[in-house]
Amino acid sequence: MTTAARPMRADARRNYERLLAVARDAITEHGAEVSLDDIARRAHVGPGTLYRHFPNRDALLAAVLADWAEELRRQGDELVADPDPAGALDRWLHLLLGHLGTYRGLAAAILASAGDDESALGHACQPMHDTGRTLVDRARTAGTVRSELTAADVHRMVHGIALITENLPDRAAAADRMLTVLVAGLRPPPDAAAGH
Amino acid sequence: MTTAARPMRADARRNYERLLAVARDAITEHGAEVSLDDIARRAHVGPGTLYRHFPNRDALLAAVLADWAEELRRQGDELVADPDPAGALDRWLHLLLGHLGTYRGLAAAILASAGDDESALGHACQPMHDTGRTLVDRARTAGTVRSELTAADVHRMVHGIALITENLPDRAAAADRMLTVLVAGLRPPPDAAAGH
DNA sequence: ACCTGAACACCGTTCAAGT
DNA sequence: ACCTGAACACCGTTCAAGT
């Protein structure tokens, strides 16, 4: 569902598609905070046309990320079906961190929109958050995640790692080191292992 | 050293002090990304006067944070003198995280300025980074921090926790939970404990 | 030596006028 | 129904003119 199902005038549809393609390129090149004016200019439409199709930056991001979110949801479903709670969660966090590295500024945008029902981006990322909740809750029940942690805590920390590594020259390696720390730290301390 | 030692014309000094006081209030209220124009207006000076005293936002932040950085350096020195490597590092990370929560946007600003020699803020935070490096290196040598981690990794992760918690309603509690995860994850895995 | 504030090049956003 | 682009209220930053 890359495009809306509702019929659209031919020129409007062309503008919509062009804006989406241009936005994807612009965000790839300059990050999620790229100038909306710039996108409109590059798509050869007035700023008003961009706003007609995408009432705010979040809506545009949500549209650009539709396939991105769908792919993450699909892979998340597979992990939810995986019988190993600890392994599935670890793989999910790796997957999530990798996906968050797709565009600069992405982790910050998603973090800011999380839980905001008004935000199109928050809505687009709901399946992702649901997957995380399922996997964290299951791992906590299985005793491989500290009891005091919420799923939101864990997701937020992965977003944090994406945030603080996105401008590093050795981005991927640094992110891996930090995710290893996070994953190790999630485990309950040894003396509490039998408490559940 | 809240003010420069170089002599200054009386009216210039008044403007400097007023800008600093207004900036501190404005940053307390609206975060580190508050409008510089707004600060100039509230201090009853033209924007040019603000720029004359503080050539950019980083310079203003560095001036506002002078006492902040000094206090952190002082407490860091005490911890460097502490004979317990693991305990001193843990207390330092708690201290740092608490200090980063003083102003919204502070962690992001410091993170962006870290290692930039042109940045006044980067310069102001150098003692803080040095303290962290000393404490992390010592703990790593003592075998209580994973060998692959750099001091920058650890500091960055603390900044990340400050970043992702700064807008939460239960900011302090969430930050504590996350720091516990980080501190636990820093430890080398059990099977590598004897490797050093 | 320092201050002032107009001016510039940008933003995001809105909206009256067009087709 | 949709597009256009001028207009508005903001930015950060610079600089010629004042004192």
GROMACS .gro file of C-alpha atoms in nm, chain A residues 63-158:
model
   96
   63ALA     CA    1   0.462   0.769   0.324
   64VAL     CA    2   0.830   0.738   0.239
   65LEU     CA    3   0.868   0.470   0.506
   66ALA     CA    4   0.565   0.260   0.407
   67ASP     CA    5   0.770  -0.020   0.250
   68TRP     CA    6   1.035   0.013   0.518
   69ALA     CA    7   0.778  -0.038   0.795
   70GLU     CA    8   0.610  -0.323   0.608
   71GLU     CA    9   0.937  -0.510   0.568
   72LEU     CA   10   1.018  -0.467   0.935
   73ARG     CA   11   0.671  -0.589   1.031
   74ARG     CA   12   0.711  -0.898   0.812
   75GLN     CA   13   1.047  -0.989   0.964
   76GLY     CA   14   0.911  -0.915   1.310
   77ASP     CA   15   0.625  -1.159   1.257
   78GLU     CA   16   0.873  -1.431   1.175
   79LEU     CA   17   1.061  -1.366   1.497
   80VAL     CA   18   0.740  -1.368   1.699
   81ALA     CA   19   0.685  -1.718   1.557
   82ASP     CA   20   1.037  -1.819   1.662
   83PRO     CA   21   1.022  -2.048   1.968
   84ASP     CA   22   1.338  -1.906   2.131
   85PRO     CA   23   1.244  -1.593   2.330
   86ALA     CA   24   1.596  -1.466   2.399
   87GLY     CA   25   1.732  -1.536   2.050
   88ALA     CA   26   1.430  -1.385   1.877
   89LEU     CA   27   1.456  -1.065   2.081
   90ASP     CA   28   1.829  -1.031   2.012
   91ARG     CA   29   1.774  -1.077   1.640
   92TRP     CA   30   1.487  -0.828   1.648
   93LEU     CA   31   1.700  -0.561   1.815
   94HIS     CA   32   1.973  -0.613   1.556
   95LEU     CA   33   1.718  -0.591   1.278
   96LEU     CA   34   1.563  -0.277   1.422
   97LEU     CA   35   1.898  -0.105   1.470
   98GLY     CA   36   1.997  -0.184   1.113
   99HIS     CA   37   1.670  -0.049   0.978
  100LEU     CA   38   1.699   0.270   1.183
  101GLY     CA   39   2.031   0.336   1.010
  102THR     CA   40   1.862   0.365   0.670
  103TYR     CA   41   1.824   0.743   0.689
  104ARG     CA   42   1.991   0.999   0.909
  105GLY     CA   43   1.742   1.157   1.149
  106LEU     CA   44   1.510   0.860   1.124
  107ALA     CA   45   1.555   0.738   1.482
  108ALA     CA   46   1.492   1.090   1.617
  109ALA     CA   47   1.177   1.131   1.408
  110ILE     CA   48   1.037   0.793   1.511
  111LEU     CA   49   1.124   0.852   1.874
  112ALA     CA   50   0.945   1.187   1.871
  113SER     CA   51   0.636   1.040   1.706
  114ALA     CA   52   0.612   0.728   1.922
  115GLY     CA   53   0.285   0.709   2.108
  116ASP     CA   54   0.146   1.020   1.937
  117ASP     CA   55  -0.186   0.914   1.787
  118GLU     CA   56  -0.205   1.233   1.580
  119SER     CA   57   0.120   1.148   1.402
  120ALA     CA   58   0.106   0.959   1.073
  121LEU     CA   59   0.460   0.841   1.143
  122GLY     CA   60   0.363   0.718   1.487
  123HIS     CA   61   0.079   0.527   1.325
  124ALA     CA   62   0.306   0.380   1.056
  125CYS     CA   63   0.545   0.254   1.323
  126GLN     CA   64   0.277   0.099   1.541
  127PRO     CA   65   0.336  -0.256   1.407
  128MET     CA   66   0.707  -0.215   1.482
  129HIS     CA   67   0.635  -0.109   1.840
  130ASP     CA   68   0.385  -0.393   1.879
  131THR     CA   69   0.643  -0.647   1.763
  132GLY     CA   70   0.892  -0.511   2.012
  133ARG     CA   71   0.641  -0.527   2.294
  134THR     CA   72   0.552  -0.885   2.215
  135LEU     CA   73   0.914  -0.995   2.199
  136VAL     CA   74   1.028  -0.807   2.509
  137ASP     CA   75   0.729  -0.923   2.715
  138ARG     CA   76   0.788  -1.283   2.611
  139ALA     CA   77   1.159  -1.265   2.694
  140ARG     CA   78   1.084  -1.104   3.029
  141THR     CA   79   0.839  -1.383   3.112
  142ALA     CA   80   1.103  -1.636   3.009
  143GLY     CA   81   1.342  -1.469   3.251
  144THR     CA   82   1.594  -1.341   2.996
  145VAL     CA   83   1.507  -0.971   3.040
  146ARG     CA   84   1.524  -0.780   3.369
  147SER     CA   85   1.182  -0.761   3.528
  148GLU     CA   86   1.180  -0.385   3.579
  149LEU     CA   87   1.231  -0.299   3.210
  150THR     CA   88   0.946  -0.199   2.985
  151ALA     CA   89   0.936  -0.279   2.614
  152ALA     CA   90   0.942   0.096   2.553
  153ASP     CA   91   1.267   0.121   2.751
  154VAL     CA   92   1.432  -0.138   2.530
  155HIS     CA   93   1.308   0.011   2.203
  156ARG     CA   94   1.406   0.357   2.312
  157MET     CA   95   1.758   0.240   2.391
  158VAL     CA   96   1.794   0.090   2.044
   0.00000   0.00000   0.00000
